[in-house]
PDB file of C-alpha atoms in Angstrom:
ATOM      1  CA  MET A   1      37.303 -47.861 -19.257  1.00  0.00           C
ATOM      2  CA  SER A   2      39.476 -45.119 -20.654  1.00  0.00           C
ATOM      3  CA  HIS A   3      36.446 -42.824 -20.495  1.00  0.00           C
ATOM      4  CA  GLU A   4      36.005 -43.507 -16.765  1.00  0.00           C
ATOM      5  CA  THR A   5      39.668 -42.831 -16.096  1.00  0.00           C
ATOM      6  CA  ALA A   6      39.428 -39.537 -17.903  1.00  0.00           C
ATOM      7  CA  ALA A   7      36.357 -38.612 -15.849  1.00  0.00           C
ATOM      8  CA  ALA A   8      38.145 -39.450 -12.617  1.00  0.00           C
ATOM      9  CA  GLU A   9      41.139 -37.350 -13.544  1.00  0.00           C
ATOM     10  CA  TYR A  10      39.080 -34.292 -14.369  1.00  0.00           C
ATOM     11  CA  HIS A  11      38.659 -32.591 -11.029  1.00  0.00           C
ATOM     12  CA  PRO A  12      37.670 -28.910 -11.145  1.00  0.00           C
ATOM     13  CA  ARG A  13      39.095 -26.768  -8.372  1.00  0.00           C
ATOM     14  CA  ALA A  14      35.631 -25.690  -7.230  1.00  0.00           C
ATOM     15  CA  LEU A  15      34.375 -29.267  -6.840  1.00  0.00           C
ATOM     16  CA  ALA A  16      34.147 -30.375  -3.207  1.00  0.00           C
ATOM     17  CA  HIS A  17      35.323 -33.941  -2.636  1.00  0.00           C
ATOM     18  CA  GLN A  18      31.946 -35.292  -1.491  1.00  0.00           C
ATOM     19  CA  PHE A  19      30.264 -34.581  -4.850  1.00  0.00           C
ATOM     20  CA  GLU A  20      30.396 -36.645  -8.052  1.00  0.00           C
ATOM     21  CA  ASP A  21      30.502 -33.639 -10.343  1.00  0.00           C
ATOM     22  CA  LEU A  22      29.711 -29.920 -10.520  1.00  0.00           C
ATOM     23  CA  GLY A  23      26.120 -30.581 -11.597  1.00  0.00           C
ATOM     24  CA  GLN A  24      25.427 -32.616  -8.465  1.00  0.00           C
ATOM     25  CA  GLN A  25      27.136 -29.982  -6.334  1.00  0.00           C
ATOM     26  CA  ARG A  26      24.960 -27.281  -7.875  1.00  0.00           C
ATOM     27  CA  GLU A  27      21.780 -29.296  -7.262  1.00  0.00           C
ATOM     28  CA  ALA A  28      22.746 -29.813  -3.618  1.00  0.00           C
ATOM     29  CA  ALA A  29      23.398 -26.079  -3.148  1.00  0.00           C
ATOM     30  CA  THR A  30      20.083 -25.110  -4.749  1.00  0.00           C
ATOM     31  CA  LEU A  31      18.158 -27.676  -2.728  1.00  0.00           C
ATOM     32  CA  GLY A  32      19.806 -26.577   0.510  1.00  0.00           C
ATOM     33  CA  MET A  33      18.910 -22.951  -0.172  1.00  0.00           C
ATOM     34  CA  TRP A  34      15.302 -23.888  -0.887  1.00  0.00           C
ATOM     35  CA  VAL A  35      15.064 -25.822   2.380  1.00  0.00           C
ATOM     36  CA  PHE A  36      16.220 -22.649   4.150  1.00  0.00           C
ATOM     37  CA  LEU A  37      13.675 -20.608   2.197  1.00  0.00           C
ATOM     38  CA  VAL A  38      10.888 -22.945   3.401  1.00  0.00           C
ATOM     39  CA  THR A  39      11.731 -21.927   6.974  1.00  0.00           C
ATOM     40  CA  GLU A  40      11.650 -18.299   5.832  1.00  0.00           C
ATOM     41  CA  VAL A  41       8.228 -18.779   4.227  1.00  0.00           C
ATOM     42  CA  LEU A  42       6.894 -20.071   7.550  1.00  0.00           C
ATOM     43  CA  PHE A  43       8.690 -17.312   9.494  1.00  0.00           C
ATOM     44  CA  PHE A  44       6.936 -14.601   7.486  1.00  0.00           C
ATOM     45  CA  GLY A  45       3.815 -16.797   7.214  1.00  0.00           C
ATOM     46  CA  VAL A  46       3.148 -16.429  10.934  1.00  0.00           C
ATOM     47  CA  LEU A  47       3.231 -12.643  10.585  1.00  0.00           C
ATOM     48  CA  PHE A  48       0.839 -12.738   7.638  1.00  0.00           C
ATOM     49  CA  ALA A  49      -1.478 -14.997   9.661  1.00  0.00           C
ATOM     50  CA  THR A  50      -1.385 -12.546  12.584  1.00  0.00           C
ATOM     51  CA  TYR A  51      -2.085  -9.665  10.226  1.00  0.00           C
ATOM     52  CA  SER A  52      -5.057 -11.510   8.683  1.00  0.00           C
ATOM     53  CA  VAL A  53      -6.626 -12.339  12.035  1.00  0.00           C
ATOM     54  CA  TYR A  54      -6.404  -8.768  13.340  1.00  0.00           C
ATOM     55  CA  ARG A  55      -7.571  -7.301  10.059  1.00  0.00           C
ATOM     56  CA  SER A  56     -10.647  -9.537  10.086  1.00  0.00           C
ATOM     57  CA  TRP A  57     -11.343  -8.492  13.682  1.00  0.00           C
ATOM     58  CA  TYR A  58     -10.784  -4.747  13.172  1.00  0.00           C
ATOM     59  CA  PRO A  59     -11.454  -3.998   9.484  1.00  0.00           C
ATOM     60  CA  GLY A  60     -12.382  -0.346  10.097  1.00  0.00           C
ATOM     61  CA  ALA A  61      -9.234   0.476  12.042  1.00  0.00           C
ATOM     62  CA  PHE A  62      -7.026  -1.322   9.515  1.00  0.00           C
ATOM     63  CA  THR A  63      -8.557   0.598   6.619  1.00  0.00           C
ATOM     64  CA  ALA A  64      -8.216   3.942   8.430  1.00  0.00           C
ATOM     65  CA  ALA A  65      -4.625   3.210   9.504  1.00  0.00           C
ATOM     66  CA  SER A  66      -3.616   1.955   6.054  1.00  0.00           C
ATOM     67  CA  HIS A  67      -4.921   5.227   4.554  1.00  0.00           C
ATOM     68  CA  GLU A  68      -2.325   7.087   6.633  1.00  0.00           C
ATOM     69  CA  LEU A  69       0.515   5.408   4.725  1.00  0.00           C
ATOM     70  CA  LEU A  70       1.693   7.297   1.664  1.00  0.00           C
ATOM     71  CA  ILE A  71       0.936   5.279  -1.433  1.00  0.00           C
ATOM     72  CA  TRP A  72       3.661   6.638  -3.714  1.00  0.00           C
ATOM     73  CA  PRO A  73       6.762   5.614  -1.725  1.00  0.00           C
ATOM     74  CA  GLY A  74       5.334   2.101  -1.380  1.00  0.00           C
ATOM     75  CA  THR A  75       4.634   1.878  -5.100  1.00  0.00           C
ATOM     76  CA  ILE A  76       8.050   3.254  -6.061  1.00  0.00           C
ATOM     77  CA  ASN A  77       9.689   0.804  -3.673  1.00  0.00           C
ATOM     78  CA  THR A  78       7.808  -2.080  -5.287  1.00  0.00           C
ATOM     79  CA  ALA A  79       9.149  -1.003  -8.677  1.00  0.00           C
ATOM     80  CA  VAL A  80      12.663  -0.576  -7.226  1.00  0.00           C
ATOM     81  CA  LEU A  81      12.630  -4.092  -5.753  1.00  0.00           C
ATOM     82  CA  ILE A  82      11.281  -5.691  -8.927  1.00  0.00           C
ATOM     83  CA  THR A  83      14.005  -3.924 -10.900  1.00  0.00           C
ATOM     84  CA  SER A  84      16.608  -5.188  -8.411  1.00  0.00           C
ATOM     85  CA  SER A  85      15.269  -8.708  -8.968  1.00  0.00           C
ATOM     86  CA  LEU A  86      15.796  -8.206 -12.702  1.00  0.00           C
ATOM     87  CA  THR A  87      19.389  -7.047 -12.210  1.00  0.00           C
ATOM     88  CA  MET A  88      19.924 -10.018  -9.856  1.00  0.00           C
ATOM     89  CA  ALA A  89      18.589 -12.444 -12.478  1.00  0.00           C
ATOM     90  CA  LEU A  90      20.859 -10.819 -15.067  1.00  0.00           C
ATOM     91  CA  ALA A  91      23.797 -11.125 -12.642  1.00  0.00           C
ATOM     92  CA  VAL A  92      23.173 -14.882 -12.409  1.00  0.00           C
ATOM     93  CA  HIS A  93      22.946 -14.991 -16.201  1.00  0.00           C
ATOM     94  CA  ALA A  94      26.271 -13.156 -16.524  1.00  0.00           C
ATOM     95  CA  ALA A  95      27.813 -15.612 -14.034  1.00  0.00           C
ATOM     96  CA  GLN A  96      26.519 -18.570 -16.047  1.00  0.00           C
ATOM     97  CA  THR A  97      28.021 -17.220 -19.244  1.00  0.00           C
ATOM     98  CA  GLY A  98      31.277 -16.289 -17.516  1.00  0.00           C
ATOM     99  CA  GLU A  99      31.025 -12.544 -18.160  1.00  0.00           C
ATOM    100  CA  ARG A 100      32.870 -11.356 -15.077  1.00  0.00           C
ATOM    101  CA  ARG A 101      32.689  -7.610 -15.675  1.00  0.00           C
ATOM    102  CA  LEU A 102      28.977  -7.738 -16.458  1.00  0.00           C
ATOM    103  CA  LEU A 103      28.387  -9.881 -13.370  1.00  0.00           C
ATOM    104  CA  MET A 104      30.044  -7.245 -11.181  1.00  0.00           C
ATOM    105  CA  VAL A 105      28.085  -4.440 -12.846  1.00  0.00           C
ATOM    106  CA  PHE A 106      24.776  -6.204 -12.173  1.00  0.00           C
ATOM    107  CA  LEU A 107      25.734  -7.026  -8.585  1.00  0.00           C
ATOM    108  CA  VAL A 108      26.528  -3.355  -7.958  1.00  0.00           C
ATOM    109  CA  ALA A 109      23.260  -2.339  -9.654  1.00  0.00           C
ATOM    110  CA  THR A 110      21.354  -4.753  -7.393  1.00  0.00           C
ATOM    111  CA  MET A 111      23.047  -3.277  -4.324  1.00  0.00           C
ATOM    112  CA  VAL A 112      22.357   0.307  -5.421  1.00  0.00           C
ATOM    113  CA  LEU A 113      18.666  -0.522  -5.877  1.00  0.00           C
ATOM    114  CA  GLY A 114      18.637  -2.274  -2.492  1.00  0.00           C
ATOM    115  CA  VAL A 115      20.082   0.825  -0.822  1.00  0.00           C
ATOM    116  CA  ALA A 116      17.545   2.999  -2.673  1.00  0.00           C
ATOM    117  CA  PHE A 117      14.750   0.809  -1.307  1.00  0.00           C
ATOM    118  CA  LEU A 118      16.057   1.201   2.245  1.00  0.00           C
ATOM    119  CA  GLY A 119      16.422   4.956   1.754  1.00  0.00           C
ATOM    120  CA  ILE A 120      12.801   5.333   0.683  1.00  0.00           C
ATOM    121  CA  LYS A 121      11.751   3.030   3.537  1.00  0.00           C
ATOM    122  CA  GLY A 122      13.691   5.250   5.926  1.00  0.00           C
ATOM    123  CA  PHE A 123      11.863   8.306   4.605  1.00  0.00           C
ATOM    124  CA  GLU A 124       8.547   6.532   5.257  1.00  0.00           C
ATOM    125  CA  TYR A 125       9.583   5.634   8.805  1.00  0.00           C
ATOM    126  CA  TYR A 126      10.630   9.241   9.369  1.00  0.00           C
ATOM    127  CA  THR A 127       7.205  10.414   8.178  1.00  0.00           C
ATOM    128  CA  SER A 128       5.471   7.942  10.499  1.00  0.00           C
ATOM    129  CA  PHE A 129       7.514   9.135  13.490  1.00  0.00           C
ATOM    130  CA  HIS A 130       6.730  12.722  12.559  1.00  0.00           C
ATOM    131  CA  GLU A 131       2.983  12.029  12.438  1.00  0.00           C
ATOM    132  CA  HIS A 132       2.986  10.100  15.744  1.00  0.00           C
ATOM    133  CA  HIS A 133       2.069   6.828  14.074  1.00  0.00           C
ATOM    134  CA  VAL A 134       4.642   4.823  15.992  1.00  0.00           C
ATOM    135  CA  PRO A 135       2.898   2.654  18.625  1.00  0.00           C
ATOM    136  CA  GLY A 136       3.649   3.759  22.165  1.00  0.00           C
ATOM    137  CA  PRO A 137       2.900   6.696  24.494  1.00  0.00           C
ATOM    138  CA  ASP A 138       3.244   9.231  21.655  1.00  0.00           C
ATOM    139  CA  PHE A 139       0.807   7.467  19.369  1.00  0.00           C
ATOM    140  CA  GLN A 140      -1.932   9.723  18.023  1.00  0.00           C
ATOM    141  CA  PHE A 141      -4.890   8.647  15.953  1.00  0.00           C
ATOM    142  CA  GLU A 142      -8.588   9.454  15.596  1.00  0.00           C
ATOM    143  CA  ALA A 143     -10.220   8.460  18.906  1.00  0.00           C
ATOM    144  CA  GLU A 144     -12.546   5.828  17.470  1.00  0.00           C
ATOM    145  CA  TYR A 145      -9.650   3.624  16.339  1.00  0.00           C
ATOM    146  CA  ALA A 146      -6.830   4.814  18.612  1.00  0.00           C
ATOM    147  CA  GLN A 147      -6.189   1.416  20.207  1.00  0.00           C
ATOM    148  CA  GLN A 148      -6.798  -0.830  17.228  1.00  0.00           C
ATOM    149  CA  ALA A 149      -4.777   1.339  14.839  1.00  0.00           C
ATOM    150  CA  GLN A 150      -1.761   0.732  17.076  1.00  0.00           C
ATOM    151  CA  ILE A 151      -2.082  -2.962  16.235  1.00  0.00           C
ATOM    152  CA  PHE A 152      -1.934  -2.138  12.531  1.00  0.00           C
ATOM    153  CA  PHE A 153       1.126   0.055  12.968  1.00  0.00           C
ATOM    154  CA  SER A 154       2.812  -2.512  15.252  1.00  0.00           C
ATOM    155  CA  LEU A 155       2.400  -5.102  12.504  1.00  0.00           C
ATOM    156  CA  TYR A 156       3.452  -2.556   9.862  1.00  0.00           C
ATOM    157  CA  PHE A 157       6.724  -1.809  11.639  1.00  0.00           C
ATOM    158  CA  LEU A 158       7.357  -5.451  12.565  1.00  0.00           C
ATOM    159  CA  MET A 159       6.748  -6.806   9.062  1.00  0.00           C
ATOM    160  CA  THR A 160       8.457  -4.040   7.070  1.00  0.00           C
ATOM    161  CA  GLY A 161      11.242  -3.922   9.688  1.00  0.00           C
ATOM    162  CA  LEU A 162      11.978  -7.639   9.392  1.00  0.00           C
ATOM    163  CA  HIS A 163      11.786  -7.292   5.623  1.00  0.00           C
ATOM    164  CA  ALA A 164      14.259  -4.396   5.764  1.00  0.00           C
ATOM    165  CA  LEU A 165      16.534  -6.509   7.977  1.00  0.00           C
ATOM    166  CA  HIS A 166      16.474  -9.188   5.275  1.00  0.00           C
ATOM    167  CA  MET A 167      17.381  -6.511   2.731  1.00  0.00           C
ATOM    168  CA  ILE A 168      20.344  -5.404   4.861  1.00  0.00           C
ATOM    169  CA  ILE A 169      21.538  -9.018   5.181  1.00  0.00           C
ATOM    170  CA  GLY A 170      21.023  -9.350   1.410  1.00  0.00           C
ATOM    171  CA  LEU A 171      23.245  -6.312   0.828  1.00  0.00           C
ATOM    172  CA  GLY A 172      25.942  -7.983   2.960  1.00  0.00           C
ATOM    173  CA  ILE A 173      25.626 -11.177   0.905  1.00  0.00           C
ATOM    174  CA  MET A 174      25.876  -9.164  -2.325  1.00  0.00           C
ATOM    175  CA  ALA A 175      29.023  -7.444  -1.040  1.00  0.00           C
ATOM    176  CA  VAL A 176      30.602 -10.877  -0.462  1.00  0.00           C
ATOM    177  CA  MET A 177      29.464 -11.998  -3.929  1.00  0.00           C
ATOM    178  CA  LEU A 178      31.034  -8.897  -5.435  1.00  0.00           C
ATOM    179  CA  TRP A 179      34.293  -9.733  -3.689  1.00  0.00           C
ATOM    180  CA  LEU A 180      34.170 -13.374  -4.885  1.00  0.00           C
ATOM    181  CA  SER A 181      33.490 -12.192  -8.436  1.00  0.00           C
ATOM    182  CA  TRP A 182      36.298  -9.646  -8.292  1.00  0.00           C
ATOM    183  CA  ARG A 183      38.689 -12.339  -6.999  1.00  0.00           C
ATOM    184  CA  GLY A 184      37.733 -14.593  -9.914  1.00  0.00           C
ATOM    185  CA  THR A 185      36.277 -17.398  -7.773  1.00  0.00           C
ATOM    186  CA  ILE A 186      33.077 -17.239  -9.811  1.00  0.00           C
ATOM    187  CA  ASN A 187      33.193 -18.552 -13.360  1.00  0.00           C
ATOM    188  CA  ALA A 188      30.917 -20.245 -15.893  1.00  0.00           C
ATOM    189  CA  GLU A 189      31.703 -23.607 -14.305  1.00  0.00           C
ATOM    190  CA  TYR A 190      31.170 -22.566 -10.685  1.00  0.00           C
ATOM    191  CA  TYR A 191      28.559 -19.946  -9.940  1.00  0.00           C
ATOM    192  CA  ASN A 192      26.561 -21.606  -7.109  1.00  0.00           C
ATOM    193  CA  PRO A 193      27.141 -18.713  -4.674  1.00  0.00           C
ATOM    194  CA  ILE A 194      25.618 -16.214  -7.137  1.00  0.00           C
ATOM    195  CA  GLU A 195      22.724 -18.547  -7.959  1.00  0.00           C
ATOM    196  CA  ILE A 196      21.702 -19.196  -4.343  1.00  0.00           C
ATOM    197  CA  SER A 197      22.262 -15.577  -3.283  1.00  0.00           C
ATOM    198  CA  GLY A 198      19.876 -14.768  -6.121  1.00  0.00           C
ATOM    199  CA  LEU A 199      17.318 -17.178  -4.659  1.00  0.00           C
ATOM    200  CA  TYR A 200      17.533 -15.298  -1.358  1.00  0.00           C
ATOM    201  CA  TRP A 201      17.206 -11.893  -3.038  1.00  0.00           C
ATOM    202  CA  HIS A 202      14.170 -12.973  -5.075  1.00  0.00           C
ATOM    203  CA  PHE A 203      12.564 -14.439  -1.954  1.00  0.00           C
ATOM    204  CA  VAL A 204      12.870 -11.083  -0.165  1.00  0.00           C
ATOM    205  CA  ASP A 205      11.265  -9.496  -3.243  1.00  0.00           C
ATOM    206  CA  ILE A 206       8.354 -11.959  -3.011  1.00  0.00           C
ATOM    207  CA  VAL A 207       7.763 -11.031   0.649  1.00  0.00           C
ATOM    208  CA  TRP A 208       7.422  -7.395  -0.417  1.00  0.00           C
ATOM    209  CA  ILE A 209       5.079  -8.384  -3.274  1.00  0.00           C
ATOM    210  CA  PHE A 210       2.650  -9.527  -0.553  1.00  0.00           C
ATOM    211  CA  LEU A 211       3.411  -6.795   1.990  1.00  0.00           C
ATOM    212  CA  PHE A 212       2.721  -3.968  -0.456  1.00  0.00           C
ATOM    213  CA  PRO A 213      -0.981  -4.619  -1.236  1.00  0.00           C
ATOM    214  CA  LEU A 214      -1.777  -5.833   2.288  1.00  0.00           C
ATOM    215  CA  LEU A 215      -0.305  -2.835   4.090  1.00  0.00           C
ATOM    216  CA  TYR A 216      -0.684   0.032   1.601  1.00  0.00           C
ATOM    217  CA  LEU A 217      -3.714  -0.753  -0.528  1.00  0.00           C
ATOM    218  CA  ILE A 218      -6.516  -1.600   1.890  1.00  0.00           C
ATOM    219  CA  GLY A 219      -9.759   0.110   0.923  1.00  0.00           C
ATOM    220  CA  ARG A 220      -8.152   2.938  -1.046  1.00  0.00           C
ATOM    221  CA  HIS A 221     -11.423   3.558  -2.878  1.00  0.00           C
ATOM    222  CA  GLY A 222     -14.033   5.941  -1.503  1.00  0.00           C
TER     223      GLY A 222
ATOM    224  CA  MET B   1      20.508 -32.079 -14.484  1.00  0.00           C
ATOM    225  CA  ALA B   2      22.329 -30.078 -17.086  1.00  0.00           C
ATOM    226  CA  GLU B   3      22.618 -26.369 -16.370  1.00  0.00           C
ATOM    227  CA  HIS B   4      20.029 -24.316 -18.106  1.00  0.00           C
ATOM    228  CA  VAL B   5      20.986 -20.825 -19.217  1.00  0.00           C
ATOM    229  CA  LEU B   6      17.804 -18.921 -19.984  1.00  0.00           C
ATOM    230  CA  PRO B   7      17.828 -16.321 -22.758  1.00  0.00           C
ATOM    231  CA  LYS B   8      17.814 -12.781 -21.349  1.00  0.00           C
ATOM    232  CA  ARG B   9      14.527 -11.908 -23.016  1.00  0.00           C
ATOM    233  CA  VAL B  10      12.776 -14.281 -20.553  1.00  0.00           C
ATOM    234  CA  TYR B  11      13.954 -12.065 -17.695  1.00  0.00           C
ATOM    235  CA  TYR B  12      12.943  -8.855 -19.482  1.00  0.00           C
ATOM    236  CA  THR B  13       9.492 -10.299 -20.232  1.00  0.00           C
ATOM    237  CA  VAL B  14       8.952 -11.399 -16.622  1.00  0.00           C
ATOM    238  CA  PHE B  15      10.124  -7.966 -15.453  1.00  0.00           C
ATOM    239  CA  GLY B  16       7.610  -6.281 -17.789  1.00  0.00           C
ATOM    240  CA  ILE B  17       4.756  -8.445 -16.547  1.00  0.00           C
ATOM    241  CA  LEU B  18       5.706  -7.761 -12.895  1.00  0.00           C
ATOM    242  CA  MET B  19       5.707  -3.999 -13.497  1.00  0.00           C
ATOM    243  CA  LEU B  20       2.369  -4.199 -15.322  1.00  0.00           C
ATOM    244  CA  CYS B  21       0.881  -6.197 -12.430  1.00  0.00           C
ATOM    245  CA  THR B  22       2.145  -3.613  -9.923  1.00  0.00           C
ATOM    246  CA  TYR B  23       0.409  -0.878 -11.923  1.00  0.00           C
ATOM    247  CA  LEU B  24      -2.784  -2.972 -12.112  1.00  0.00           C
ATOM    248  CA  THR B  25      -2.865  -3.770  -8.410  1.00  0.00           C
ATOM    249  CA  VAL B  26      -2.593  -0.061  -7.511  1.00  0.00           C
ATOM    250  CA  GLN B  27      -5.302   0.885 -10.042  1.00  0.00           C
ATOM    251  CA  ILE B  28      -7.675  -1.854  -8.869  1.00  0.00           C
ATOM    252  CA  ALA B  29      -7.236  -0.741  -5.249  1.00  0.00           C
ATOM    253  CA  PHE B  30      -8.954   2.562  -6.125  1.00  0.00           C
ATOM    254  CA  ILE B  31     -12.027   0.836  -7.584  1.00  0.00           C
ATOM    255  CA  ASP B  32     -14.689  -0.287  -5.121  1.00  0.00           C
ATOM    256  CA  LEU B  33     -15.144  -4.032  -5.511  1.00  0.00           C
ATOM    257  CA  GLY B  34     -16.163  -4.707  -1.906  1.00  0.00           C
ATOM    258  CA  ALA B  35     -14.594  -7.876  -0.553  1.00  0.00           C
ATOM    259  CA  TRP B  36     -13.257  -8.622  -4.040  1.00  0.00           C
ATOM    260  CA  ASN B  37     -10.609  -5.890  -3.636  1.00  0.00           C
ATOM    261  CA  THR B  38      -8.683  -8.148  -1.267  1.00  0.00           C
ATOM    262  CA  VAL B  39      -9.211 -11.173  -3.498  1.00  0.00           C
ATOM    263  CA  ALA B  40      -7.950  -9.269  -6.549  1.00  0.00           C
ATOM    264  CA  ALA B  41      -4.913  -7.891  -4.654  1.00  0.00           C
ATOM    265  CA  LEU B  42      -3.965 -11.347  -3.373  1.00  0.00           C
ATOM    266  CA  ALA B  43      -4.567 -13.025  -6.735  1.00  0.00           C
ATOM    267  CA  ILE B  44      -2.220 -10.555  -8.433  1.00  0.00           C
ATOM    268  CA  ALA B  45       0.362 -10.996  -5.650  1.00  0.00           C
ATOM    269  CA  VAL B  46       0.212 -14.799  -5.951  1.00  0.00           C
ATOM    270  CA  PHE B  47       0.594 -14.536  -9.728  1.00  0.00           C
ATOM    271  CA  LYS B  48       3.601 -12.218  -9.366  1.00  0.00           C
ATOM    272  CA  ALA B  49       5.203 -14.501  -6.781  1.00  0.00           C
ATOM    273  CA  THR B  50       4.628 -17.522  -9.031  1.00  0.00           C
ATOM    274  CA  ILE B  51       6.401 -16.063 -12.056  1.00  0.00           C
ATOM    275  CA  VAL B  52       9.281 -14.880  -9.846  1.00  0.00           C
ATOM    276  CA  VAL B  53       9.647 -18.420  -8.454  1.00  0.00           C
ATOM    277  CA  LEU B  54       9.339 -20.121 -11.855  1.00  0.00           C
ATOM    278  CA  PHE B  55      11.600 -17.886 -13.932  1.00  0.00           C
ATOM    279  CA  PHE B  56      13.786 -15.622 -11.773  1.00  0.00           C
ATOM    280  CA  MET B  57      14.396 -18.476  -9.319  1.00  0.00           C
ATOM    281  CA  HIS B  58      14.674 -21.060 -12.130  1.00  0.00           C
ATOM    282  CA  VAL B  59      12.313 -23.523 -10.440  1.00  0.00           C
ATOM    283  CA  LYS B  60      10.635 -24.295 -13.774  1.00  0.00           C
ATOM    284  CA  TYR B  61      13.946 -25.815 -14.855  1.00  0.00           C
ATOM    285  CA  SER B  62      14.877 -27.401 -11.515  1.00  0.00           C
ATOM    286  CA  THR B  63      14.919 -31.010 -10.393  1.00  0.00           C
ATOM    287  CA  ARG B  64      11.796 -32.727  -9.081  1.00  0.00           C
ATOM    288  CA  LEU B  65      13.297 -32.700  -5.600  1.00  0.00           C
ATOM    289  CA  THR B  66      13.447 -28.876  -5.695  1.00  0.00           C
ATOM    290  CA  TRP B  67       9.858 -28.818  -6.951  1.00  0.00           C
ATOM    291  CA  ALA B  68       8.847 -31.000  -4.004  1.00  0.00           C
ATOM    292  CA  VAL B  69      10.497 -28.626  -1.520  1.00  0.00           C
ATOM    293  CA  VAL B  70       8.929 -25.529  -3.127  1.00  0.00           C
ATOM    294  CA  ILE B  71       5.452 -27.072  -3.181  1.00  0.00           C
ATOM    295  CA  GLY B  72       6.116 -28.304   0.358  1.00  0.00           C
ATOM    296  CA  SER B  73       6.678 -24.725   1.527  1.00  0.00           C
ATOM    297  CA  VAL B  74       3.282 -23.685   0.158  1.00  0.00           C
ATOM    298  CA  PHE B  75       1.693 -26.803   1.652  1.00  0.00           C
ATOM    299  CA  TRP B  76       3.058 -26.161   5.158  1.00  0.00           C
ATOM    300  CA  LEU B  77       2.128 -22.495   4.905  1.00  0.00           C
ATOM    301  CA  GLY B  78      -1.379 -23.679   4.000  1.00  0.00           C
ATOM    302  CA  ILE B  79      -1.519 -25.825   7.137  1.00  0.00           C
ATOM    303  CA  LEU B  80      -0.294 -22.905   9.246  1.00  0.00           C
ATOM    304  CA  LEU B  81      -2.947 -20.545   7.850  1.00  0.00           C
ATOM    305  CA  ALA B  82      -5.791 -23.097   7.802  1.00  0.00           C
ATOM    306  CA  LEU B  83      -5.359 -24.184  11.423  1.00  0.00           C
ATOM    307  CA  THR B  84      -4.877 -20.610  12.664  1.00  0.00           C
ATOM    308  CA  PHE B  85      -7.902 -19.270  10.794  1.00  0.00           C
ATOM    309  CA  SER B  86     -10.105 -22.244  11.694  1.00  0.00           C
ATOM    310  CA  ASP B  87      -9.703 -21.123  15.310  1.00  0.00           C
ATOM    311  CA  TYR B  88      -9.501 -17.324  15.293  1.00  0.00           C
ATOM    312  CA  LEU B  89     -11.898 -16.568  12.459  1.00  0.00           C
ATOM    313  CA  THR B  90     -14.654 -18.900  13.665  1.00  0.00           C
ATOM    314  CA  ARG B  91     -14.848 -17.913  17.328  1.00  0.00           C
ATOM    315  CA  ARG B  92     -17.779 -15.569  16.791  1.00  0.00           C
ATOM    316  CA  TRP B  93     -19.811 -18.327  15.178  1.00  0.00           C
ATOM    317  CA  LEU B  94     -20.449 -19.755  18.645  1.00  0.00           C
ATOM    318  CA  THR B  95     -21.881 -16.625  20.279  1.00  0.00           C
ATOM    319  CA  PHE B  96     -25.605 -17.363  20.340  1.00  0.00           C
ATOM    320  CA  GLY B  97     -28.276 -14.801  21.228  1.00  0.00           C
TER     321      GLY B  97
END
């Protein structure tokens, strides 16, 4: 009896009234984020399905068009994103252990890497514009594949563009997380916002893990 | 479910494996394996995604309900791909003579 009374009296500031305890609140937050991520999986899934259908129809054009993409910025960007996922995971770890300064350092590191990714992506887009690889009236490609290569580049810009948009939204989320951490809202007891923002960031990383080989690495041999 | 704070070395190990896989996938792309190039690239990508989900996203230590939702996402994606491909990738099978 006395134990129950004590439990009822203990009410952390971060605990919303509809939850029994912080553990239940954390589970609900994680589950809710995953439900959102399912919709994201299907959102990108449609694009991957479209890509697969066109690639199976026009394998020659897709190989030729993929060869026009520079391999090194794509590879560096993959490494940059994986590193940002590491710093994100370490940020969540710092939040769990209540190391506020370290949490902020890792959040900033994640944002810096995110900006670096977008910078390199911007350089790639610039190169594509320069070489007339943007679908439209200015598009130039070897005559045999001129039409079909536009489909590859349309998908390239659509998929990497939507991925970049997710990165930009992620940077906004990280900025809010940095503010919450600075304000002291995040502590070892309540770190749900960092945890679920991390889920989002890692998801965006996973999308790139699939985009990279499918867009950059088709038939690189020979 | 009690919170589960993973030791940092788990994250460093996963990071190392992800980097190694990135190196491998680029190297393999330059070797001619025919149709197996795509299979190898996708297999490595699926492996990378799996360890990100299990360790970086803590699903390995999550509740069964979270597991169900994660597996559900793969399941629904499977339906999406299977039904799409069963139409578009089989159309040529019907063009006789």
